[in-house]
Coordinates of C-alpha atoms in Angstrom, one line a residue:
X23 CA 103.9 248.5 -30.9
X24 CA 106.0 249.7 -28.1
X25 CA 107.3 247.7 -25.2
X26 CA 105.2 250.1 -22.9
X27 CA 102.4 248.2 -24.8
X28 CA 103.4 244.5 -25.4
X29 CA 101.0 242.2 -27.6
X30 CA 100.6 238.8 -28.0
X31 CA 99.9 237.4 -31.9
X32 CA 98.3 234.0 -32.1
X33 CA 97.8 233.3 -35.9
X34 CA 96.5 229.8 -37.5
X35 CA 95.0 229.0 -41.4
X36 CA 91.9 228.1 -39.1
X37 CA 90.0 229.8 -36.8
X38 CA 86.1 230.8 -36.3
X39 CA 85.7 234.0 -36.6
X40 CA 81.8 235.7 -36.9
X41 CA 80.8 232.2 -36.7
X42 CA 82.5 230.9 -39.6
X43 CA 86.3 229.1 -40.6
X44 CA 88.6 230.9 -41.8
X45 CA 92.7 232.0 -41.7
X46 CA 93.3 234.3 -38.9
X47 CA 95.8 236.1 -37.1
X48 CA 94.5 237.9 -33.5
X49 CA 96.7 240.3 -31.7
X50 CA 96.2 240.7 -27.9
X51 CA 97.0 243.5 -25.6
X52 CA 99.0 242.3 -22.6
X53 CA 97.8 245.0 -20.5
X54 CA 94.3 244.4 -21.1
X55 CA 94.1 241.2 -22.0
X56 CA 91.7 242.3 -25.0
X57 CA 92.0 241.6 -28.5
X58 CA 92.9 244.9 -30.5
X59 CA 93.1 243.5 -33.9
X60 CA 92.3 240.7 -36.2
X61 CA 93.2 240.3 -39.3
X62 CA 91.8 237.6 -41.9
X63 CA 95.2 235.9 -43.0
X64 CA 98.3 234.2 -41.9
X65 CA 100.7 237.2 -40.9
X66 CA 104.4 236.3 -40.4
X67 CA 106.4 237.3 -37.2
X68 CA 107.8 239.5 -39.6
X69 CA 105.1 242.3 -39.4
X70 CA 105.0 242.7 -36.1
X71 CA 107.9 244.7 -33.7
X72 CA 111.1 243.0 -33.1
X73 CA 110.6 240.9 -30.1
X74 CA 106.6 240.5 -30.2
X75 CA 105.6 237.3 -29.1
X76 CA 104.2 235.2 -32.0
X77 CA 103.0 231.7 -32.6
X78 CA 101.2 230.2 -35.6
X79 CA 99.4 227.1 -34.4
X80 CA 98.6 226.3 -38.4
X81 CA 96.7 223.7 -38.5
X82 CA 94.7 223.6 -35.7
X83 CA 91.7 225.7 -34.7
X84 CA 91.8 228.6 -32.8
X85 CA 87.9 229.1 -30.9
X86 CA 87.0 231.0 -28.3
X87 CA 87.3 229.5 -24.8
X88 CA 84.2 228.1 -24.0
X89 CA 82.0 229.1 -21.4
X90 CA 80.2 226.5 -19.3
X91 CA 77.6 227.8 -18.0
X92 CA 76.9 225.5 -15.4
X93 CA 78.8 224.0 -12.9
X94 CA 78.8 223.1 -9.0
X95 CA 82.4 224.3 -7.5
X96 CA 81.6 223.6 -4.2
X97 CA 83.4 225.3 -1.9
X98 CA 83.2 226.4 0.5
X99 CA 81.5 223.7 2.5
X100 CA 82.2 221.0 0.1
X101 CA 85.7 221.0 -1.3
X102 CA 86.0 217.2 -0.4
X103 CA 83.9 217.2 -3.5
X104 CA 85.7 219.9 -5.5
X105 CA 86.8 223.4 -5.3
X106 CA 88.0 226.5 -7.4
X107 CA 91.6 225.2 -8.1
X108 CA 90.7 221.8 -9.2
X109 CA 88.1 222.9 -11.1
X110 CA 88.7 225.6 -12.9
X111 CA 92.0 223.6 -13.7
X112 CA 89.9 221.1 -15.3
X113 CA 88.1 223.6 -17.0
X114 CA 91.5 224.9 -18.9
X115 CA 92.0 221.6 -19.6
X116 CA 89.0 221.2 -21.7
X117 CA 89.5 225.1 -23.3
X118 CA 86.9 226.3 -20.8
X119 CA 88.0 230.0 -20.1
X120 CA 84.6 231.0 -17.9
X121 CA 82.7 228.7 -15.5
X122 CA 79.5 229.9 -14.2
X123 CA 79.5 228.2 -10.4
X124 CA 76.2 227.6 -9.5
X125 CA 74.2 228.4 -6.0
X126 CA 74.5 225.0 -4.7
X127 CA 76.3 223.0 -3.4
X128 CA 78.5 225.2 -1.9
X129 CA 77.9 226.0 2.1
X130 CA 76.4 228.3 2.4
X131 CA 74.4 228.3 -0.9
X132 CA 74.1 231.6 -2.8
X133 CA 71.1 232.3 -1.6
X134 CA 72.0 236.3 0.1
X135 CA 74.8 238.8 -0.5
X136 CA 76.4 237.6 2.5
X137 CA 76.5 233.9 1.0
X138 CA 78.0 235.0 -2.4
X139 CA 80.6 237.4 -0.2
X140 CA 82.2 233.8 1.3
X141 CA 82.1 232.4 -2.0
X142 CA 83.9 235.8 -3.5
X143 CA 86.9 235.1 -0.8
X144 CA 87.1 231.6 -0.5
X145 CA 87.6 232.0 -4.3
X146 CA 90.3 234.7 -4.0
X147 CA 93.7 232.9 -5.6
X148 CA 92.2 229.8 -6.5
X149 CA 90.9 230.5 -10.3
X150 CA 92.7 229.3 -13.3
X151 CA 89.8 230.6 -15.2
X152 CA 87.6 233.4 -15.1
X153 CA 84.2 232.6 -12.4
X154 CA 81.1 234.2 -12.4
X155 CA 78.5 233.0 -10.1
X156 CA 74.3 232.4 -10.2
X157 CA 72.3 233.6 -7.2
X158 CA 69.6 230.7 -5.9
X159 CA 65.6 231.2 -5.1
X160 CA 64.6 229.6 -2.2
X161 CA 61.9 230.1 -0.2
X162 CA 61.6 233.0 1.9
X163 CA 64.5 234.7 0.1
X164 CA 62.7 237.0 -2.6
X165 CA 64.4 240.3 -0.8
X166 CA 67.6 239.0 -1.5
X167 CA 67.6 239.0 -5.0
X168 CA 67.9 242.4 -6.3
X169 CA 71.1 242.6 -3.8
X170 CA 72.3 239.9 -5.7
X171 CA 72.1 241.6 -8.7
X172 CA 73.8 244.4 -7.7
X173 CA 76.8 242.5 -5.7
X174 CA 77.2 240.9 -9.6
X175 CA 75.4 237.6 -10.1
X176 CA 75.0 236.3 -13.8
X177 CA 71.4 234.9 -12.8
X178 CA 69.4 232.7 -10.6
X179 CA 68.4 229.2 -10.1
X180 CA 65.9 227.4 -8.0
X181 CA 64.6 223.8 -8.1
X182 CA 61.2 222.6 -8.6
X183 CA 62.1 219.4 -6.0
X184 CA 64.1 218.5 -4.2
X185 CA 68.2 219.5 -4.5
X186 CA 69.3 216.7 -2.6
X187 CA 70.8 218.9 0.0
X188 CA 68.8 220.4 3.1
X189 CA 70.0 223.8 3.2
X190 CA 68.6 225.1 -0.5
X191 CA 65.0 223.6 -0.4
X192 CA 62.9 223.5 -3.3
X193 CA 60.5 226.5 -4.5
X194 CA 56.5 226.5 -4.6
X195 CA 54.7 228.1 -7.5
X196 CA 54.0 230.7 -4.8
X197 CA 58.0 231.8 -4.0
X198 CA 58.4 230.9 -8.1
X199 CA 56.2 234.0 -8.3
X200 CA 57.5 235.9 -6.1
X201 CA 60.7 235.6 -7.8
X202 CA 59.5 236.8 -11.0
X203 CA 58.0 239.9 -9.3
X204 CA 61.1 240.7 -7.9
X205 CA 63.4 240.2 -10.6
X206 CA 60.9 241.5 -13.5
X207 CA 62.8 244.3 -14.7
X208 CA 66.3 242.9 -13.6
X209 CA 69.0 242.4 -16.0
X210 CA 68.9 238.8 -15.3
X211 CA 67.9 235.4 -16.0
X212 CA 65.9 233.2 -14.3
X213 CA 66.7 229.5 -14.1
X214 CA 64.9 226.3 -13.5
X215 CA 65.2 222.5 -12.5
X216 CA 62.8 221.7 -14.2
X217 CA 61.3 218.3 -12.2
X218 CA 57.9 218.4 -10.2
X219 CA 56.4 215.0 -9.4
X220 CA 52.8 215.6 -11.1
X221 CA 49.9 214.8 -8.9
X222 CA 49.4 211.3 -10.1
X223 CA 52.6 209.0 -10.8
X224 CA 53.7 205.4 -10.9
X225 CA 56.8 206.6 -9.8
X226 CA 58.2 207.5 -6.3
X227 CA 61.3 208.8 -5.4
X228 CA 60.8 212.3 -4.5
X229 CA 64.4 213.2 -3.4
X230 CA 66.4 214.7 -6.2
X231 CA 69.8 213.5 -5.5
X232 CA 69.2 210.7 -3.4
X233 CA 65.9 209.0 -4.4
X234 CA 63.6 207.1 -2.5
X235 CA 63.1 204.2 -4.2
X236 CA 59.7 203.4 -6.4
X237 CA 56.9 202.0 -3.6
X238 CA 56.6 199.3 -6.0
X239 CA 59.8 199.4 -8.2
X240 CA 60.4 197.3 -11.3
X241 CA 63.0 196.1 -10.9
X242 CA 66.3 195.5 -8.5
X243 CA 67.7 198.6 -7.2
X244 CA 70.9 198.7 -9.4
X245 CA 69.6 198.1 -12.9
X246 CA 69.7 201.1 -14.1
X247 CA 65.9 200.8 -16.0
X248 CA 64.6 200.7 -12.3
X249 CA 65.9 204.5 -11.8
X250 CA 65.1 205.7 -15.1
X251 CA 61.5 204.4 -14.6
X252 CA 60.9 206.5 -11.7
X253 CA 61.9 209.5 -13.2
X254 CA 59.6 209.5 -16.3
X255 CA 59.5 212.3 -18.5
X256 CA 56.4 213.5 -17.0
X257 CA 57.8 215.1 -14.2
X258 CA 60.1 217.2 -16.6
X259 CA 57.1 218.6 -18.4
X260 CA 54.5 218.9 -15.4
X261 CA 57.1 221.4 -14.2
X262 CA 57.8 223.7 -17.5
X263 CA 54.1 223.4 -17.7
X264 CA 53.9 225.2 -14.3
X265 CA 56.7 227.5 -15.2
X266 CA 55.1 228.6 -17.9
X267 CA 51.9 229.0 -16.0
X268 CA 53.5 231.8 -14.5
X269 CA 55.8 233.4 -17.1
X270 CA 53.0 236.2 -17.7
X271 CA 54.2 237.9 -13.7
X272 CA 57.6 239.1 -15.4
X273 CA 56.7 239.0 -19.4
X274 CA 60.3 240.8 -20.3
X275 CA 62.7 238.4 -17.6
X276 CA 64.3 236.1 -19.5
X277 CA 63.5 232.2 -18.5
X278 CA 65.6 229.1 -18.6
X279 CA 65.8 225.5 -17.7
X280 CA 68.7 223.7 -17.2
X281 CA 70.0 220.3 -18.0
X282 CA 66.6 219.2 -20.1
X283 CA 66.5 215.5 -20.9
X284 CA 63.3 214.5 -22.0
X285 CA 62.3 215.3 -25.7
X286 CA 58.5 215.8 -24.9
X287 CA 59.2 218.8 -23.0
X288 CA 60.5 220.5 -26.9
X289 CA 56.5 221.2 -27.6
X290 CA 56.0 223.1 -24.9
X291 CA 59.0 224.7 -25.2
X292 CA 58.2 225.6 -28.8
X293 CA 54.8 226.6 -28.5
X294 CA 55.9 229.0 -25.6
X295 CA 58.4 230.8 -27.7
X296 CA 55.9 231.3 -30.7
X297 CA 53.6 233.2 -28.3
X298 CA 56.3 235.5 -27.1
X299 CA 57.4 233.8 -23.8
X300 CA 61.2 234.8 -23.2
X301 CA 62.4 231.3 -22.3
X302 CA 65.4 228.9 -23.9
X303 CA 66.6 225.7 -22.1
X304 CA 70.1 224.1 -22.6
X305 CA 71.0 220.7 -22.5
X306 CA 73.9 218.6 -21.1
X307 CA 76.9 216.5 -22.8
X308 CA 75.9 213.6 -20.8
X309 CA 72.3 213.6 -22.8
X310 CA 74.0 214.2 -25.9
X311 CA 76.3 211.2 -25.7
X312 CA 75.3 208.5 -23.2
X313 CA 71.8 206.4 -23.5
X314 CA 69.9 204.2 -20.8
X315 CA 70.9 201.2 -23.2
X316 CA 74.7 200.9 -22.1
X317 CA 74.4 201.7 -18.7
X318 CA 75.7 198.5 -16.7
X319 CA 73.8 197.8 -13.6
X320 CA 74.7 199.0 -10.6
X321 CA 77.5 201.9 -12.3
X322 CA 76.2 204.9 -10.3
X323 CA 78.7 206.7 -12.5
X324 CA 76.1 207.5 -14.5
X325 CA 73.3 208.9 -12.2
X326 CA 71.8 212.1 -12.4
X327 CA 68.5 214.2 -12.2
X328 CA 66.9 214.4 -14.8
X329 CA 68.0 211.4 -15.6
X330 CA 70.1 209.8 -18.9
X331 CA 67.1 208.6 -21.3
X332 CA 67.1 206.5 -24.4
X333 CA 68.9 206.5 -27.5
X334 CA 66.1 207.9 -29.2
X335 CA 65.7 210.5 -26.7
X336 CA 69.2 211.2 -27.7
X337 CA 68.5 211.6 -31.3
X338 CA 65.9 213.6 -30.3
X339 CA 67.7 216.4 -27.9
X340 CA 70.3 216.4 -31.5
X341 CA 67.3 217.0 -34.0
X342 CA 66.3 219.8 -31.4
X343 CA 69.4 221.7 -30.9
X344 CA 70.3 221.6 -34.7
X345 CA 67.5 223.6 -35.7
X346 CA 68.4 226.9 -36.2
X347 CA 65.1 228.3 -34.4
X348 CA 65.5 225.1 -31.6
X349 CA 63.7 226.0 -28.1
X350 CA 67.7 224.2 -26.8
X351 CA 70.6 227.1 -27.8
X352 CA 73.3 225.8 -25.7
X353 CA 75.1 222.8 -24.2
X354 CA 76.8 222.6 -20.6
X355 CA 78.2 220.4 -18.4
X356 CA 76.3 220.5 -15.4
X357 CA 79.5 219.1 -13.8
X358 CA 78.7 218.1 -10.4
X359 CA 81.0 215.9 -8.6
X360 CA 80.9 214.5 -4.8
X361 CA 83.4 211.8 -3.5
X362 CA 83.9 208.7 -4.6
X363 CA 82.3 206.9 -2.3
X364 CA 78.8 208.6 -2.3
X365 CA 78.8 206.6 -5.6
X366 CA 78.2 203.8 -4.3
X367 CA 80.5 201.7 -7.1
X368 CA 80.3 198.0 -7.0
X369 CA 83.5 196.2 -7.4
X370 CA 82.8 195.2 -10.6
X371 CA 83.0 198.7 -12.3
X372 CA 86.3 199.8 -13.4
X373 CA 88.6 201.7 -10.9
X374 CA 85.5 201.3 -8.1
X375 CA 86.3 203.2 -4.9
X376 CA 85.2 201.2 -2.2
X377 CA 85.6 203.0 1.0
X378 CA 81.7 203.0 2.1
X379 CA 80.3 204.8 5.6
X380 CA 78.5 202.8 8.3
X381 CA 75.1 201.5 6.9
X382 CA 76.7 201.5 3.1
X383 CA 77.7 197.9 2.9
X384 CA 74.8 196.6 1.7
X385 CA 74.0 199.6 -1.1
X386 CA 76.6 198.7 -3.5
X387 CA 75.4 200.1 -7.2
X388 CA 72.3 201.2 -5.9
X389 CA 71.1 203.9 -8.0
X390 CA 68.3 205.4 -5.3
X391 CA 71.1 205.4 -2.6
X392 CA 74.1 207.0 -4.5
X393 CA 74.7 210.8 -5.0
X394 CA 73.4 212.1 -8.3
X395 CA 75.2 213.8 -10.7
X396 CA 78.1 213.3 -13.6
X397 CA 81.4 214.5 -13.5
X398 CA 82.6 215.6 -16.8
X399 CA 84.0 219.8 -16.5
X400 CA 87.0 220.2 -19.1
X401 CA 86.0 217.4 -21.4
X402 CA 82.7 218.6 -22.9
X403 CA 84.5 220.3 -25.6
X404 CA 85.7 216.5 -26.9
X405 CA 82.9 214.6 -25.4
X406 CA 80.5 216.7 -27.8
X407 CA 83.1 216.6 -30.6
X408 CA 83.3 213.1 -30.5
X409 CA 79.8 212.5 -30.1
X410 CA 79.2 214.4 -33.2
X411 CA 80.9 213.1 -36.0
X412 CA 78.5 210.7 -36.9
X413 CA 76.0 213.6 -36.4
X414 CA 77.1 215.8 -39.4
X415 CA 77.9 218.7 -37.0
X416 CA 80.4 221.8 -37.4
X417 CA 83.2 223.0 -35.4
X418 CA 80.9 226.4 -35.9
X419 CA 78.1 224.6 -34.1
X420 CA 80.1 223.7 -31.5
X421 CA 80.9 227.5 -30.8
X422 CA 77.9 228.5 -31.4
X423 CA 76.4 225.9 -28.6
X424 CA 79.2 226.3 -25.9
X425 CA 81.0 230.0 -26.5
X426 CA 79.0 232.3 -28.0
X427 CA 75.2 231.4 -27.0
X428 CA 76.3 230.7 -22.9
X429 CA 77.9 234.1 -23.0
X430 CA 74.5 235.3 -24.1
X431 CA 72.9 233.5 -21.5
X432 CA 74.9 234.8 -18.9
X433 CA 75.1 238.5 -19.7
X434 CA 78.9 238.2 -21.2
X435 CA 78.0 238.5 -24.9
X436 CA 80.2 241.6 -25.2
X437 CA 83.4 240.4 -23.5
X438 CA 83.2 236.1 -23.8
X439 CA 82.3 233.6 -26.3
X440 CA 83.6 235.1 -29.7
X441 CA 87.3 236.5 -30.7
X442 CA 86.4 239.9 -32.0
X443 CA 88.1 243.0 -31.1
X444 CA 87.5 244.4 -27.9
X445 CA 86.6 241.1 -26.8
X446 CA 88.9 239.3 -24.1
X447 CA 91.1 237.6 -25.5
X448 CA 90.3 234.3 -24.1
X449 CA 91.7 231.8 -27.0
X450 CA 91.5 227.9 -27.4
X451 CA 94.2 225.9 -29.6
X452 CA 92.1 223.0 -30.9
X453 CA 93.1 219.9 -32.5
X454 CA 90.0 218.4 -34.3
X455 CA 91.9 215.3 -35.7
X456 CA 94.0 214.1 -32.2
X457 CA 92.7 211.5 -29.8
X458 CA 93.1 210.8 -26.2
X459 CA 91.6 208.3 -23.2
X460 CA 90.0 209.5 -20.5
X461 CA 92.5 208.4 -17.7
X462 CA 93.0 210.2 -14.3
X463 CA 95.5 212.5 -16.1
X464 CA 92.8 213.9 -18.3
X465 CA 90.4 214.4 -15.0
X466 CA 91.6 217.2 -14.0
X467 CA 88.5 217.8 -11.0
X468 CA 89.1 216.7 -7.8
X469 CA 87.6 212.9 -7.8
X470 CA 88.3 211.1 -10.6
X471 CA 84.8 209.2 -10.6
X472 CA 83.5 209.8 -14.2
X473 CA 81.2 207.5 -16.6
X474 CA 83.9 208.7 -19.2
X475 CA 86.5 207.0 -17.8
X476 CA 88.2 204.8 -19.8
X477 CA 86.9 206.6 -23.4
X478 CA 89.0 207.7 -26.1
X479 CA 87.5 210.5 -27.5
X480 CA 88.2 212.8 -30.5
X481 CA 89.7 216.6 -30.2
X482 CA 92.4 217.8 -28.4
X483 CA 92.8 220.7 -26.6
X484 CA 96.4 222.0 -27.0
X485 CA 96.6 225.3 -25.8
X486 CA 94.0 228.0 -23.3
X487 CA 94.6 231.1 -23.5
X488 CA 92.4 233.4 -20.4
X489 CA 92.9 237.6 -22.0
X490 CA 95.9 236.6 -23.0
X491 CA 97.8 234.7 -21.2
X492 CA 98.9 230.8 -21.7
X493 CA 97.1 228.9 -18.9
X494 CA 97.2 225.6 -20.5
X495 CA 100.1 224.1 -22.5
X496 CA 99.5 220.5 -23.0
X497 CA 102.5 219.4 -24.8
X498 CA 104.8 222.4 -22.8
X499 CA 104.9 223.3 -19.5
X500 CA 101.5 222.3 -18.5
X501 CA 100.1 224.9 -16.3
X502 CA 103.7 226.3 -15.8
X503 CA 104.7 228.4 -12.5
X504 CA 102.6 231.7 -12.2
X505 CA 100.0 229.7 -10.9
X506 CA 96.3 230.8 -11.6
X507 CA 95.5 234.3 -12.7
X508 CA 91.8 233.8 -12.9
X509 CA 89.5 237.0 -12.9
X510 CA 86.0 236.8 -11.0
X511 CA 82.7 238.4 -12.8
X512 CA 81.4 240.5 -10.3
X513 CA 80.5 243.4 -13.0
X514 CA 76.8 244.2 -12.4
X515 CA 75.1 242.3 -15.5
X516 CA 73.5 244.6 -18.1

């Protein structure tokens, strides 16, 4: 090798490669960024030109970065909340090498070419990691999404209620379908918040991200059974029920919901993919490793739509995505942050911020009244790791259920998610056996208001690589000087 055409070699006795553990030494083009070569041992620096740089991380794992497939950047309109640098930062942090940033909440939401043009330069610079971006389906927006596709979106999402912010309203079954005839033949997916309040509930709170409260709730506003009781599962399946309903418009356009939480959605699922609907659904760490039962009252930390179910809803999202033919193929983040004190945090939950807005004073841990959603980008990778120990799962599962089946999802099957040859050489250095705590040095996104603060959890990221370059250096330079080098997806999807 020449030094016209520099490589970098990153060997280890373990690494997944096809899916499976094994020794490993991968050899990256620095003008590409794309792995050339693999071979199936340990090679020494030895065999390569005088000068080529080398490292054998022997023990730990070399996987593929992971690709999260869902996650609200924010910006521009919202970068009090968070915003490319921070993070995608956090995102090498965790060994995430591609975000997906979804439509919302961003101002303006990617809802028109125009929309996703601000997002593409208020992006420019900013990326640690390489972006791609979903288009939204709102209504009155169905000529905007072929446009989309061609300016380079991964896929689209629209809400079945309401987002919790005003400008990207919820879809009818009529715009739904409109959609579907639009994007039909489309290389493209099509994406779903899956919660409809069905025409008969106890419940009340028909605001997605801030909730009305129940007309006749159960219980006090800050115990946390209150929320999770107006939320019932029902509203999760009344609204795959109508997605379905509708799935026969665009038979060959790929359907998906996001974030699912409640277990008796899996039958319909099922029985939809038996008779040839084209649909999958992904699930969230959050589901996978919090339950309704330790929630404290009033820590808001913890909210989000659909909402955090039982233990045995736990166990039964786990039985789900461990089947091999499982209706749930991948697991995200759904990271979607907001400041601190939109949480509403009683002073009684550890490192509280208690800065509140006129009208707040009284609201303290009130789980109607505080923003929804968790903030957890960059430690998914551990989070699930930890999680599942006690679950009998593989580091291979774990690749297969945040690298290689997101890419899929997203259309970057060919480039992301596995270390293959021709593939970008987008590399994680993984400690299975090392620990950390989840302090503020571990949250790398912008507000460090997490329900995972404060756990130790098991698997260390060491080193990201993004096609071949060291973004992430945990026990070196950190993110060193050449600041980010991120690479945005705007290919059209095929």
């Amino acid at each position: 090798m020449t030094a016209a055409n520099p490589i970098t070699v990153l060997a280890s006795s373990r690494a997944i490669l096809d899916g499976k553990l094994t020794a490993a030494t991968i050899v990256i083009s620095q003008a590409t960024g794309k792995i050339t070569s693999i071979f199936h041992s340990v090679l020494q620096a030895s065999d390569f030109p005088p000068g080529t740089s080398f490292i054998d991380h022997s023990p730990h794992i070399l996987l593929p970065g992971l690709v999260d497939a869902h996650v609200h950047l924010n910006e521009p309109g919202r970068t009090e909340w968070e915003g490319f640098w921070t993070g995608t930062r956090a995102a090498a942090f965790g060994g995430v090498t591609t975000v997906i940033d979804m439509p919302l909440n961003a101002i303006p939401p990617t809802t028109s070419v125009s929309a996703l043009r601000e997002k593409v330069q208020a992006a420019q610079g900013k990326c640690w990691v390489d972006v791609g971006f979903y288009g939204g389906i709102v209504p009155g927006n169905p000529t905007e999404l072929r446009p989309l596709v061609e300016a380079g979106v991964r896929g689209f999402k629209g809400f079945l209620i309401d987002s919790g912010v005003p400008e990207f309203p919820a879809v009818s079954s009529t715009d739904v379908a409109l959609a579907m005839a639009a994007l039909a033949d489309e290389p493209t997916t099509l994406m779903f918040h899956a919660e409809t309040i069905p025409p008969i509930a106890d419940s009340v709170g028909d605001d997605v991200q801030r909730s009305l409260p129940p007309l006749a709730p159960i219980g006090p506003l800050d115990e946390y059974a209150t929320f999770l009781a107006s939320r019932p599962s029902a509203f999760e399946t009344y609204a795959i029920a109508q997605i379905l309903s509708l799935a026969h418009i665009a038979p060959k356009l790929p359907l998906h919901i996001v974030h699912l939480s409640a277990i008796e959605a899996i039958p319909l699922l099922r029985e939809a993919i038996a008779n040839d609907i084209n649909i999958t659904a992904e699930t969230c760490f959050h589901y996978l490793s919090l339950a309704a039962e330790s929630i404290r009252n009033g820590d808001t930390r913890h909210k989000c739509c659909p909402p955090i179910r039982s233990k045995s809803n736990q166990d039964g999202l786990w039985e789900e995505l461990m089947q091999d033919d499982g209706c749930i193929t991948t697991v995200v983040s759904d990271h979607s942050p907001c400041t601190p004190n939109l949480k509403l945090l009683p002073s009684h939950i550890a490192n509280a911020k208690n800065d509140v807005v006129a009208g707040q004073e009284e609201s303290k841990g009130d789980f109607f009244s505080a923003w929804g959603g968790v903030s957890s980008v960059g430690l998914g990778l551990s989070i699930l790791w930890t999680e599942g120990q006690s679950r009998g799962i593989s580091i291979e599962d774990v690749v297969k259920w945040c690298c290689k089946k997101t890419a899929k999802q997203v259309g970057l099957e060919n480039e992301k998610g596995d270390l293959a040859v021709g593939f970008d050489g987008d590399v994680v250095v993984f400690d299975d056996e090392g620990f950390f705590e989840v302090g503020e040095e571990a949250m790398l996104f912008r507000n460090k208001c997490s329900p995972y603060q404060g756990m130790r959890l098991q698997g260390v990221v060491k080193e990201t690589w993004v096609r071949g370059q060291r973004v992430w250096d945990r026990e070196g330079s950190g993110f060193g000087k050449d600041g980010p080098n991120g690479k945005l997806l705007l290919e059209r999807r095929r």
